Coordinates of N, CA and C in Angstrom, one line a residue:
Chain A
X1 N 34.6 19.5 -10.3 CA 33.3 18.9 -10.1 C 33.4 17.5 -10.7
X2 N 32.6 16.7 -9.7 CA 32.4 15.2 -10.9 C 31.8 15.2 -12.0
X3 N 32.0 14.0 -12.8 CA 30.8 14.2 -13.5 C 30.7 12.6 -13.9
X4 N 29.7 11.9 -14.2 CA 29.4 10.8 -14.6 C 28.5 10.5 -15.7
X5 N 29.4 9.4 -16.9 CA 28.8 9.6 -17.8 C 28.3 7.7 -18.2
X6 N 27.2 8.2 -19.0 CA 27.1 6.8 -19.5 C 26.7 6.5 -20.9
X7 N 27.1 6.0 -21.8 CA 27.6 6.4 -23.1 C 26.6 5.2 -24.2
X8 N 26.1 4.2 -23.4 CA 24.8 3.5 -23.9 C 23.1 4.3 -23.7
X9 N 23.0 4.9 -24.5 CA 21.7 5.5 -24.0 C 20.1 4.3 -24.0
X10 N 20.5 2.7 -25.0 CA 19.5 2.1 -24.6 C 20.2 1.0 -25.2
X11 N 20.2 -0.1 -24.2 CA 20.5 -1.8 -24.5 C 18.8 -2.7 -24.5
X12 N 19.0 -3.3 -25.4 CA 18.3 -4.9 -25.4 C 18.9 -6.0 -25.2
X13 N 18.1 -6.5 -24.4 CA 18.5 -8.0 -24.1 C 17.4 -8.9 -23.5
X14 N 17.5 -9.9 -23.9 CA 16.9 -11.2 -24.4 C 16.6 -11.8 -22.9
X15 N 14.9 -11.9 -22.6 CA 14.8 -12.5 -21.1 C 15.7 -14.2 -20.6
X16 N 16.4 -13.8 -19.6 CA 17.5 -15.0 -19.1 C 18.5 -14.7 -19.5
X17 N 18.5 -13.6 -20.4 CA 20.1 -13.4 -21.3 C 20.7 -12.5 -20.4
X18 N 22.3 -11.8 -20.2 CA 23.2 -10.9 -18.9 C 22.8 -9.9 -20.0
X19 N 23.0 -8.5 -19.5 CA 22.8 -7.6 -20.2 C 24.0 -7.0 -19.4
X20 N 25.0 -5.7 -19.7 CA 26.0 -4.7 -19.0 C 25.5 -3.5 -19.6
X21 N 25.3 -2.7 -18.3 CA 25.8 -1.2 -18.3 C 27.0 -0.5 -18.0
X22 N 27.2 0.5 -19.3 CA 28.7 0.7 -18.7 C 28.5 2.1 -18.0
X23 N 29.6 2.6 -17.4 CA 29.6 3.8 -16.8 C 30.9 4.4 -16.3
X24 N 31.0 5.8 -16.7 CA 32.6 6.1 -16.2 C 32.4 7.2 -15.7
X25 N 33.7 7.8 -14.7 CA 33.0 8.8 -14.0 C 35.0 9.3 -13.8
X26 N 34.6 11.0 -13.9 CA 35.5 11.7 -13.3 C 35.6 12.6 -12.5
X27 N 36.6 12.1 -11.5 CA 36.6 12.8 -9.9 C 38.5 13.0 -9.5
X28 N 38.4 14.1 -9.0 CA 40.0 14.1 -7.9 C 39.9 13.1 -6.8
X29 N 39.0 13.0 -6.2 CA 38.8 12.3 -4.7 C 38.8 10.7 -4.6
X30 N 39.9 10.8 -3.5 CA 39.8 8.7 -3.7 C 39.1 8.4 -3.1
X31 N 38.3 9.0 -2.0 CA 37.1 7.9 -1.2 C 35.6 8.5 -2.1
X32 N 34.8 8.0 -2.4 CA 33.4 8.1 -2.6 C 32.9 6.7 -2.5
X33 N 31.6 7.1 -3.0 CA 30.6 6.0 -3.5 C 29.9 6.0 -4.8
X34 N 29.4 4.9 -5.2 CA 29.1 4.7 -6.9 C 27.4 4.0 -6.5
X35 N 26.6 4.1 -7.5 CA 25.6 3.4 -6.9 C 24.9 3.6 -8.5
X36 N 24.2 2.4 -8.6 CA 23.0 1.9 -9.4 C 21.5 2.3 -9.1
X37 N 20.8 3.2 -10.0 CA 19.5 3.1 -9.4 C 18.7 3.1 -10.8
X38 N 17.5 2.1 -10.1 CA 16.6 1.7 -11.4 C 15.6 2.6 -11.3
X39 N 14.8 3.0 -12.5 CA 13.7 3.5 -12.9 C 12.7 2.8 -13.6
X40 N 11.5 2.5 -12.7 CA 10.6 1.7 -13.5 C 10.0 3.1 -14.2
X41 N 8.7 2.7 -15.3 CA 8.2 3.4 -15.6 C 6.9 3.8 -14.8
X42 N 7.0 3.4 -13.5 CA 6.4 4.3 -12.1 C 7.2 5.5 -11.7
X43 N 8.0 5.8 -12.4 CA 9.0 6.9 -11.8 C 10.1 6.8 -10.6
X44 N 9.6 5.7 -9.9 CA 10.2 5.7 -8.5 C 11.6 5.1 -8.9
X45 N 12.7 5.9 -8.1 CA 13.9 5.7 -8.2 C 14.2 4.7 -6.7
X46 N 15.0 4.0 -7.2 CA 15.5 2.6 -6.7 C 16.8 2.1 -6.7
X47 N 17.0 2.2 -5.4 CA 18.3 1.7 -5.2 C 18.8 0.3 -5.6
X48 N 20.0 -0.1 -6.5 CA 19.9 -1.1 -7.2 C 21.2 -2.1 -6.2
X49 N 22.5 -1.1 -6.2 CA 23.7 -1.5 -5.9 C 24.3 -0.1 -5.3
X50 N 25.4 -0.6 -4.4 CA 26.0 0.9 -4.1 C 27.7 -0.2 -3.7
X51 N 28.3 0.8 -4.6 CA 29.7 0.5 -4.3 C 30.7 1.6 -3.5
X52 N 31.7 1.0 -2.3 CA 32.3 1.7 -1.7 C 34.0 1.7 -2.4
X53 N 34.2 3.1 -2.8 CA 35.6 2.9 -3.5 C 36.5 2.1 -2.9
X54 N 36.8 2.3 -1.4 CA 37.8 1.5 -0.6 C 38.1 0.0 -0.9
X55 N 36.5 -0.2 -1.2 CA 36.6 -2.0 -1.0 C 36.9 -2.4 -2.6
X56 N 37.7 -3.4 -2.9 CA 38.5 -3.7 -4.3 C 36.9 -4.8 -4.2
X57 N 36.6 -5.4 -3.3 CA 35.9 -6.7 -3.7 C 34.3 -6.1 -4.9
X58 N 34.1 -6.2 -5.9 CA 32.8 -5.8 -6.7 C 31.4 -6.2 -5.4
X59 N 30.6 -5.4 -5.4 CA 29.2 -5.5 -4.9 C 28.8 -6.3 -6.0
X60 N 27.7 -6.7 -4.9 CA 26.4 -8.1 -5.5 C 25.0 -8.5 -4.7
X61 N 24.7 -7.6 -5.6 CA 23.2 -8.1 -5.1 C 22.2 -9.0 -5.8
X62 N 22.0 -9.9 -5.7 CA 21.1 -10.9 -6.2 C 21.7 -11.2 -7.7
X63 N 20.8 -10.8 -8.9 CA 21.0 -11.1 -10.0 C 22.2 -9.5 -10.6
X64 N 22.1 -8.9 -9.7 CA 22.6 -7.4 -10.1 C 24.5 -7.5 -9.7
X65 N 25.3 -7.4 -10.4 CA 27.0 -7.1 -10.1 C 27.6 -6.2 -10.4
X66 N 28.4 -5.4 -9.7 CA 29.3 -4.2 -10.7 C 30.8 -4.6 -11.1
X67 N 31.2 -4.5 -12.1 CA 32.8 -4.4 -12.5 C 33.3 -2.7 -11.9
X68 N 33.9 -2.5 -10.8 CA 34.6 -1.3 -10.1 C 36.0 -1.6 -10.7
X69 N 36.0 -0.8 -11.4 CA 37.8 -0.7 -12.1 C 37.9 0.6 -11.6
X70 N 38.5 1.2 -10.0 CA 39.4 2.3 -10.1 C 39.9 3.2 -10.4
X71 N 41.0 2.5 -10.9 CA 41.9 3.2 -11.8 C 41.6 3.7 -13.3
X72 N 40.6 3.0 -13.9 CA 39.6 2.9 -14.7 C 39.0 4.1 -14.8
X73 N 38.7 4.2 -13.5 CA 37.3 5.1 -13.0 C 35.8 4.6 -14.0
X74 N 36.0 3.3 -13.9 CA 34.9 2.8 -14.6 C 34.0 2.2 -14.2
X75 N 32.5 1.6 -13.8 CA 32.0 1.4 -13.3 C 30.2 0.4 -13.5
X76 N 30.6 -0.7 -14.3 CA 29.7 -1.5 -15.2 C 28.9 -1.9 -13.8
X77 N 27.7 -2.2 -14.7 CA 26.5 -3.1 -13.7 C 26.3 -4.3 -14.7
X78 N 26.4 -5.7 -14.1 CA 25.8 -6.9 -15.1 C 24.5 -7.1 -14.6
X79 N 23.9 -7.2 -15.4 CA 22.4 -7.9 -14.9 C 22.3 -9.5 -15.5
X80 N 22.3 -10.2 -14.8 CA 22.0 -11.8 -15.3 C 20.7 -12.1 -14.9
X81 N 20.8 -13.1 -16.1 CA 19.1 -13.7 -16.1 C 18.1 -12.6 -16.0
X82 N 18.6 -11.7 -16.9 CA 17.0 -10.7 -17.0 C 16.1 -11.0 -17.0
X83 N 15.0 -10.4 -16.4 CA 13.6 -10.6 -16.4 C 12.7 -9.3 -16.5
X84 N 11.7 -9.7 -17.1 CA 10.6 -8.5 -17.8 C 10.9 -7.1 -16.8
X85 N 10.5 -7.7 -15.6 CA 10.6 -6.5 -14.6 C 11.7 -5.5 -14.8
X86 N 12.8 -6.5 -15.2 CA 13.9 -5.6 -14.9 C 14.2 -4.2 -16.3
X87 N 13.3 -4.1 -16.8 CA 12.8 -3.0 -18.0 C 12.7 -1.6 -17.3
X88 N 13.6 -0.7 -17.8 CA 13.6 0.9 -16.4 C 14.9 1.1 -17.4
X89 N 14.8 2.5 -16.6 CA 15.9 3.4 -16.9 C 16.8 3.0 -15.9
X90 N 18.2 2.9 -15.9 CA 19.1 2.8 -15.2 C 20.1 3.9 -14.8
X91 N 20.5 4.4 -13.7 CA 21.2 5.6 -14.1 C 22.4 5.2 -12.5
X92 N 23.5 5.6 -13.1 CA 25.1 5.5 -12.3 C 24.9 6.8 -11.6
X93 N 24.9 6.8 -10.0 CA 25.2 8.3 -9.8 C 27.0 7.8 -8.7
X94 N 27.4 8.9 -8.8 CA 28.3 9.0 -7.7 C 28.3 10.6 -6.5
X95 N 28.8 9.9 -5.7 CA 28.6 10.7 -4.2 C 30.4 10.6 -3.2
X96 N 30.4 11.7 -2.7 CA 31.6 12.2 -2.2 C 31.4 11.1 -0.8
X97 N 32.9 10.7 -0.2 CA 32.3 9.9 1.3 C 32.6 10.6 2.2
X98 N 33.2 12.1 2.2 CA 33.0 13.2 3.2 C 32.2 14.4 3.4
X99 N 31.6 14.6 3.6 CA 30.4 15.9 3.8 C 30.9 17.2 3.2
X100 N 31.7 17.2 3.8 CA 32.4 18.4 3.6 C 31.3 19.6 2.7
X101 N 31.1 20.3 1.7 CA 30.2 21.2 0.9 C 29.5 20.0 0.1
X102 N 30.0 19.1 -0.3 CA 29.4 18.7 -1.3 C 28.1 17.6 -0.5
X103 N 28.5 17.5 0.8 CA 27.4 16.7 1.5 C 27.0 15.3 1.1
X104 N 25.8 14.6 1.1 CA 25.8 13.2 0.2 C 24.5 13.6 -0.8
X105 N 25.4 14.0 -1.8 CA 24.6 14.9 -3.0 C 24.8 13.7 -3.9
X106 N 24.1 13.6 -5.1 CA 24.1 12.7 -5.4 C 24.3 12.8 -7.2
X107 N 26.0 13.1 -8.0 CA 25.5 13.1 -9.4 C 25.5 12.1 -10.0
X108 N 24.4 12.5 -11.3 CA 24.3 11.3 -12.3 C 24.6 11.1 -13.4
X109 N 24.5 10.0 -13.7 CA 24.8 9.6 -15.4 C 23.5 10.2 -16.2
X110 N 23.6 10.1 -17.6 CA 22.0 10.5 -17.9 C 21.5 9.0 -18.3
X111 N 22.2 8.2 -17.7 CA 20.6 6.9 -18.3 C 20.7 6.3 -19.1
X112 N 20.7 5.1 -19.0 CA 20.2 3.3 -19.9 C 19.3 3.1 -20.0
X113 N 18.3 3.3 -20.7 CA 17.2 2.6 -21.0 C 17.8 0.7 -21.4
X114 N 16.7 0.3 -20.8 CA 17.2 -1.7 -20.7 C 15.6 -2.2 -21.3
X115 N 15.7 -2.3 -22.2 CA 14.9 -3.5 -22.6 C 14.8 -4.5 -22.6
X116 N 13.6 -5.4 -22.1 CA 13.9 -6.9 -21.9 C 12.8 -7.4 -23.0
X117 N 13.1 -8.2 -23.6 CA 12.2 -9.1 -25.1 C 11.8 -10.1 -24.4
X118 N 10.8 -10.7 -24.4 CA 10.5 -12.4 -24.3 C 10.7 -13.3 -24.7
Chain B
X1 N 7.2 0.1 5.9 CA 8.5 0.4 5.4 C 8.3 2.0 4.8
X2 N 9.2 2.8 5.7 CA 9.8 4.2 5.5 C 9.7 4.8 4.2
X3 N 9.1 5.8 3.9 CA 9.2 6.2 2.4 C 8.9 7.6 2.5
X4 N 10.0 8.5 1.6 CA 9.5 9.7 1.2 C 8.4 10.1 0.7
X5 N 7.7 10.9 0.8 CA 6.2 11.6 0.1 C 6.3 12.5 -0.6
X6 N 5.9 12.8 -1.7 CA 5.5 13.7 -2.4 C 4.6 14.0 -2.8
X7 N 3.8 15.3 -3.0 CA 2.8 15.9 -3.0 C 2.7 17.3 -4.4
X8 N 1.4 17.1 -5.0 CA 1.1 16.2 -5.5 C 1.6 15.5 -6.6
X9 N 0.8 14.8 -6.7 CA 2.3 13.4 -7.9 C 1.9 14.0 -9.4
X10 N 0.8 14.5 -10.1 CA 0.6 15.8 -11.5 C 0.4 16.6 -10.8
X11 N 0.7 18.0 -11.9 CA 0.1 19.1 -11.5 C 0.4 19.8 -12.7
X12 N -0.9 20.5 -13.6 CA -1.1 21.1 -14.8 C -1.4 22.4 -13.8
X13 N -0.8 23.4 -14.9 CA -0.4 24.9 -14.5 C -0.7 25.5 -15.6
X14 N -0.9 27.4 -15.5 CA -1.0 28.2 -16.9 C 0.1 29.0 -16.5
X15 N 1.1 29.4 -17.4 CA 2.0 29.7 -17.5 C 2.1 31.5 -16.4
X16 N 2.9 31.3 -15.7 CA 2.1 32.2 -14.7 C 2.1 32.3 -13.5
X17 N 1.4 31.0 -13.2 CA 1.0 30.9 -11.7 C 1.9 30.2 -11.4
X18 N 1.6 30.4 -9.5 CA 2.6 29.9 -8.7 C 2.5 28.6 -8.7
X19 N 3.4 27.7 -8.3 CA 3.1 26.4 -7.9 C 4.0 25.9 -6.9
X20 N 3.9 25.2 -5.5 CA 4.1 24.7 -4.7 C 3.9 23.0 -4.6
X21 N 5.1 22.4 -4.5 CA 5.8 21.3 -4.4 C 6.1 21.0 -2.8
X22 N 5.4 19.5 -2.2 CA 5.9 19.4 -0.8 C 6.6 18.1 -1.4
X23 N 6.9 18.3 0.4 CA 7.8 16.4 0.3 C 7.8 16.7 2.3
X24 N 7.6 14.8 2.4 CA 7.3 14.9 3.8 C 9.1 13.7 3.9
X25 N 10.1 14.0 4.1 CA 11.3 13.4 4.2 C 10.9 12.0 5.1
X26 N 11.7 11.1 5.3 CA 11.6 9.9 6.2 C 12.3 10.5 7.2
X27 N 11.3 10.2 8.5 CA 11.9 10.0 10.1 C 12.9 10.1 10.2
X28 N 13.4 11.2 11.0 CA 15.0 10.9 11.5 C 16.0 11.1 10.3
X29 N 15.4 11.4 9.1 CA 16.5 12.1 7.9 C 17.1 13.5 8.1
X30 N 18.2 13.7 8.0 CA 18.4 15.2 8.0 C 18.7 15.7 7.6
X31 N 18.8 15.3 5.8 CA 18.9 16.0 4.5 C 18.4 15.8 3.8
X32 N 17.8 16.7 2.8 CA 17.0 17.0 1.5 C 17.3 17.5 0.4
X33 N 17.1 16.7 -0.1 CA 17.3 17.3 -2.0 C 16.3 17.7 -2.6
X34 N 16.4 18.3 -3.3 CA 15.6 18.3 -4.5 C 16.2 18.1 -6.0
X35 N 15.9 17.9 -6.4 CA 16.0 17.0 -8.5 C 15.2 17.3 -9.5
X36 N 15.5 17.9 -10.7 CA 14.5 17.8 -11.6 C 15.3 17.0 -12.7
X37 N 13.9 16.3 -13.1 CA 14.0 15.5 -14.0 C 13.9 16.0 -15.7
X38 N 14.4 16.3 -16.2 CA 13.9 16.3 -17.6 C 15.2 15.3 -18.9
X39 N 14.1 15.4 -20.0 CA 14.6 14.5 -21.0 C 16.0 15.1 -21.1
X40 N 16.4 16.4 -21.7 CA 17.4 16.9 -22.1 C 18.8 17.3 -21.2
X41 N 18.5 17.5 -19.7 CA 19.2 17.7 -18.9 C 19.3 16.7 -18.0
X42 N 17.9 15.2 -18.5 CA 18.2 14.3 -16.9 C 18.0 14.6 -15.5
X43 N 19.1 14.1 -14.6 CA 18.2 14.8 -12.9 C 19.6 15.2 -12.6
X44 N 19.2 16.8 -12.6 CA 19.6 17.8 -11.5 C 19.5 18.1 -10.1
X45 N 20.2 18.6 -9.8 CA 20.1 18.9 -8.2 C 19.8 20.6 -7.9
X46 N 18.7 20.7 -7.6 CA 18.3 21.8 -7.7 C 18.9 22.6 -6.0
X47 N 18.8 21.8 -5.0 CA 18.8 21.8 -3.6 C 18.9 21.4 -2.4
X48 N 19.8 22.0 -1.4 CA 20.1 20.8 -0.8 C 19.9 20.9 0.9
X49 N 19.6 20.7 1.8 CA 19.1 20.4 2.9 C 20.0 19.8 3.8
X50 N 20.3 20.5 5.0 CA 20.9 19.6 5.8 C 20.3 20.2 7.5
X51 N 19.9 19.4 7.7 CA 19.4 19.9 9.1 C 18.8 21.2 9.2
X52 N 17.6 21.0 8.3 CA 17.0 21.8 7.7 C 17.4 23.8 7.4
X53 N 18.4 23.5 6.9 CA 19.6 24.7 6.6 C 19.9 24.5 5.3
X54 N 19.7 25.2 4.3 CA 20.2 25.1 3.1 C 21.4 25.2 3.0
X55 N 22.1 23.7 2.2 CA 23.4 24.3 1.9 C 24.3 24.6 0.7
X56 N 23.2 24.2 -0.5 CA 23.3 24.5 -2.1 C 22.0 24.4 -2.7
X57 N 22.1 25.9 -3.0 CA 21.2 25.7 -4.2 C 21.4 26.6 -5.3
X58 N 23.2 26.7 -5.9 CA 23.5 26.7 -6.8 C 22.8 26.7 -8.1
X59 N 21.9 25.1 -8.1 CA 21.5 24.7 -9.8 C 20.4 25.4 -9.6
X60 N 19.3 26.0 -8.0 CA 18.0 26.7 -9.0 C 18.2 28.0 -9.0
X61 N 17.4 28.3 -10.2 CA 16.9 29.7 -10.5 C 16.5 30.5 -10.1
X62 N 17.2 31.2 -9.1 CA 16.8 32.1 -7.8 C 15.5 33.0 -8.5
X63 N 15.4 33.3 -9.6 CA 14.6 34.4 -9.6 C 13.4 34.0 -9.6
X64 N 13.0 32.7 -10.2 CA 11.6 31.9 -9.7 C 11.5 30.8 -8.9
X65 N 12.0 30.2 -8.4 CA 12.5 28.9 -7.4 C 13.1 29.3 -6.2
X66 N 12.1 28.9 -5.4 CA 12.8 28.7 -3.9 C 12.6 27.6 -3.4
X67 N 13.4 27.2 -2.0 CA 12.7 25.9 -1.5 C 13.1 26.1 0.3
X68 N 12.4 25.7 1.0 CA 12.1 25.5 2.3 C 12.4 24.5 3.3
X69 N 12.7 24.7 4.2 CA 12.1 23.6 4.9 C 11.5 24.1 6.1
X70 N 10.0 24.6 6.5 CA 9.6 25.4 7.6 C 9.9 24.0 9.0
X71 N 9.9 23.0 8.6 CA 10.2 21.9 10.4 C 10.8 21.0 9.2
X72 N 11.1 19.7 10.3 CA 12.1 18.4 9.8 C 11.6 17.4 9.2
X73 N 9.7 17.9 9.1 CA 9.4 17.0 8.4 C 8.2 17.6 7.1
X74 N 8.8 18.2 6.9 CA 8.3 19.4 5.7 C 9.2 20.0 4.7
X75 N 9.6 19.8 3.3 CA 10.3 20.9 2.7 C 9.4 20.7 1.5
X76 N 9.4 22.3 1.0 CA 8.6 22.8 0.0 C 9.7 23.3 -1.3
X77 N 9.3 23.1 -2.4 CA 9.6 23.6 -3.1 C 8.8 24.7 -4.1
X78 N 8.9 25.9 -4.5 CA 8.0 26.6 -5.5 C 8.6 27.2 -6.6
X79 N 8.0 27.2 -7.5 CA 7.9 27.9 -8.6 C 6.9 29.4 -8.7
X80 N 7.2 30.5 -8.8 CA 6.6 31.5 -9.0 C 7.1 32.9 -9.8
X81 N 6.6 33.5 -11.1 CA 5.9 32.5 -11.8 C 6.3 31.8 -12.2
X82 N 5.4 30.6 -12.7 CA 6.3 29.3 -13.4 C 5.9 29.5 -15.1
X83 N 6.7 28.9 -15.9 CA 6.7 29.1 -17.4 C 7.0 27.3 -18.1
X84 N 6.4 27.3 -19.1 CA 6.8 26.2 -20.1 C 8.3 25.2 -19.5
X85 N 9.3 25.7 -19.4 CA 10.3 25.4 -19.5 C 10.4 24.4 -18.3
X86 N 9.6 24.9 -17.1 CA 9.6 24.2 -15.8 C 8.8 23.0 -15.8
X87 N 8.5 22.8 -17.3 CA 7.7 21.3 -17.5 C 8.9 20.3 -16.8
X88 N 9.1 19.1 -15.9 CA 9.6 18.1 -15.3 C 9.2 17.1 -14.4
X89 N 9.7 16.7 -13.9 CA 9.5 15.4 -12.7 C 10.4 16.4 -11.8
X90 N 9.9 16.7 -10.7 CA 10.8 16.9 -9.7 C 10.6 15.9 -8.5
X91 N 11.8 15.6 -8.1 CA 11.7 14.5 -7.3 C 12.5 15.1 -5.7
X92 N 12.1 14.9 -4.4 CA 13.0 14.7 -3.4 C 13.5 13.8 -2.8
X93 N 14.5 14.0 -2.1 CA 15.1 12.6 -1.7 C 15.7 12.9 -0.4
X94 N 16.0 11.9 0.3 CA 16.4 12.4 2.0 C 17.3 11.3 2.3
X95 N 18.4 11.9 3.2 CA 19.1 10.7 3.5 C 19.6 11.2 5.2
X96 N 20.8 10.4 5.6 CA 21.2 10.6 6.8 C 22.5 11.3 7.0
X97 N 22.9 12.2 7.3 CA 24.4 12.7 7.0 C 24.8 13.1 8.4
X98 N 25.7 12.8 9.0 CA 26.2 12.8 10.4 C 27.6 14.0 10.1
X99 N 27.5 14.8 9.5 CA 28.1 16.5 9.3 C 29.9 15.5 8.9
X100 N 30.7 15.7 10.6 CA 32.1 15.9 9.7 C 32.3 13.9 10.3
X101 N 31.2 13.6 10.2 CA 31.1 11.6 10.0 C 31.3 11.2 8.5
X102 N 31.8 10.4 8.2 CA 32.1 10.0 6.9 C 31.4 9.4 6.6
X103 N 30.1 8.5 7.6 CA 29.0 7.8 7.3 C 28.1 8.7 6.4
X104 N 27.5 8.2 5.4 CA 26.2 8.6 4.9 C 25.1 7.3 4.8
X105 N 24.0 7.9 5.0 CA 23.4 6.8 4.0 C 22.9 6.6 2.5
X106 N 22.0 5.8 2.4 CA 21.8 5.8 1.2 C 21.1 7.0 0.9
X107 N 20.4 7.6 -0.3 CA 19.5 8.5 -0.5 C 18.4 7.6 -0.6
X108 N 17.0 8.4 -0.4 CA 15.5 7.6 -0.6 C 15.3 8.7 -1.5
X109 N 14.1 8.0 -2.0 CA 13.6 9.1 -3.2 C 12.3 9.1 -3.3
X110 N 11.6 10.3 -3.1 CA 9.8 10.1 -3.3 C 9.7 9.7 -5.0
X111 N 8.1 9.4 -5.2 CA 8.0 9.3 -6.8 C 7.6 10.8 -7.2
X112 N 7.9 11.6 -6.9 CA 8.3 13.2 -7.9 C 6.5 13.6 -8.5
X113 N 6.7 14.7 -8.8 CA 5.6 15.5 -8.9 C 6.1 15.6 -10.2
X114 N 5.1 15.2 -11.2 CA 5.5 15.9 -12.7 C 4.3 17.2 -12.8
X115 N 5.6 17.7 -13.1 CA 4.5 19.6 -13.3 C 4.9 19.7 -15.0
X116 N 3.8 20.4 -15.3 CA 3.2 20.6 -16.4 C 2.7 22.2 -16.5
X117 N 3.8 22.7 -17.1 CA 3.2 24.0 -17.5 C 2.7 24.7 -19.0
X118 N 1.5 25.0 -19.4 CA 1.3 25.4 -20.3 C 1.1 26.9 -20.6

């Protein structure tokens, strides 16, 4: 079974300042996917980033990047130029990229708390 | 813009009674999760949905927890009886899974019902 861990349970960082979540994960399987989801304190989970193991190039969305090390099996998110908003629980899940039993199930890290200061 | 539902978003209980959890999945999704949230264990996968057929539900507790899905745009979850312990956020989430396609989509995620049992 996978499992995915994330070993910062709460970062601060300084509005405009990069903040990194780390995240590592272990799996037998070379294809899946890795993905970022934020939690405001509305509860709603939010798709942040989603990385495809195949592709070597890192995902990027806006202010959001991941370091995908592989071999690693490691899996950071940078956040640049924080901003207040971006205050939530963060959590790494990974997912299999064949159906097979495990379907597109979704496990998780237990969570970054990210604080942003003014 | 498309969004999971959940129904209702609190719900205070006496230790005891049944309780029922819906979720109305996004259009044209043909798999369902379900997740409980708690501090100590984080989000579990209690259940899992595919063309409205269960195909894991392993993590719940058969002896009080079932979950449904009576049509494709309905799955229920219940607790009966329910006790203290089932204090959480359960959340569902739906995505698109094309069986032995390697495509998936993303998951969506409702904002979760926190149940409250005393």
């Amino acid at each position: 079974a996978q499992t995915v861990t994330q070993s910062q349970p709460e970062m601060s960082v300084q509005e405009a300042e990069t903040v990194t979540l780390s995240c590592t994960y272990d799996t037998s399987e070379s294809d899946y996917y890795l993905f970022w989801y934020k939690q405001p304190p509305s509860r709603q989970m939010i798709l942040v980033i989603r990385q495809e193991a195949y592709k070597q190039q890192n995902a990027t969305e806006n202010r959001f990047s991941v370091n995908f090390q592989k071999a690693a099996k490691s899996f950071s998110l940078k956040i640049s130029d924080s901003q207040l908003g971006d205050a939530a629980m963060y959590f790494c899940a990974y997912r299999s990229q064949f159906p097979s039993a495990a379907g597109n199930k979704l496990t998780f890290g237990g969570g970054t708390r990210v604080l942003v200061k003014p | 813009d498309a969004r999971v539902t959940q129904t209702p978003r609190h719900k205070v209980t006496e230790m005891g009674q049944e309780v029922t959890m819906r979720c109305q999945p996004i259009l044209g999704h043909n798999t369902v999760f379900w997740y409980r949230q708690t501090m100590m264990q984080g989000l579990e996968l209690l259940a899992y949905f595919r063309n409205r057929a269960p195909l894991d539900d392993s993590g719940m507790p058969k002896d009080r927890f079932s979950a449904e899905m009576p049509d494709a745009t309905l799955a229920t979850l219940k607790i009966q009886p329910s006790e203290p312990r089932d204090s959480a956020v359960y959340f569902c989430a739906s995505g698109l899974n094309y069986g032995t396609s390697s495509y998936n989509s993303p998951l969506h995620f409702g904002n979760g019902t926190r149940l409250t049992v005393t």
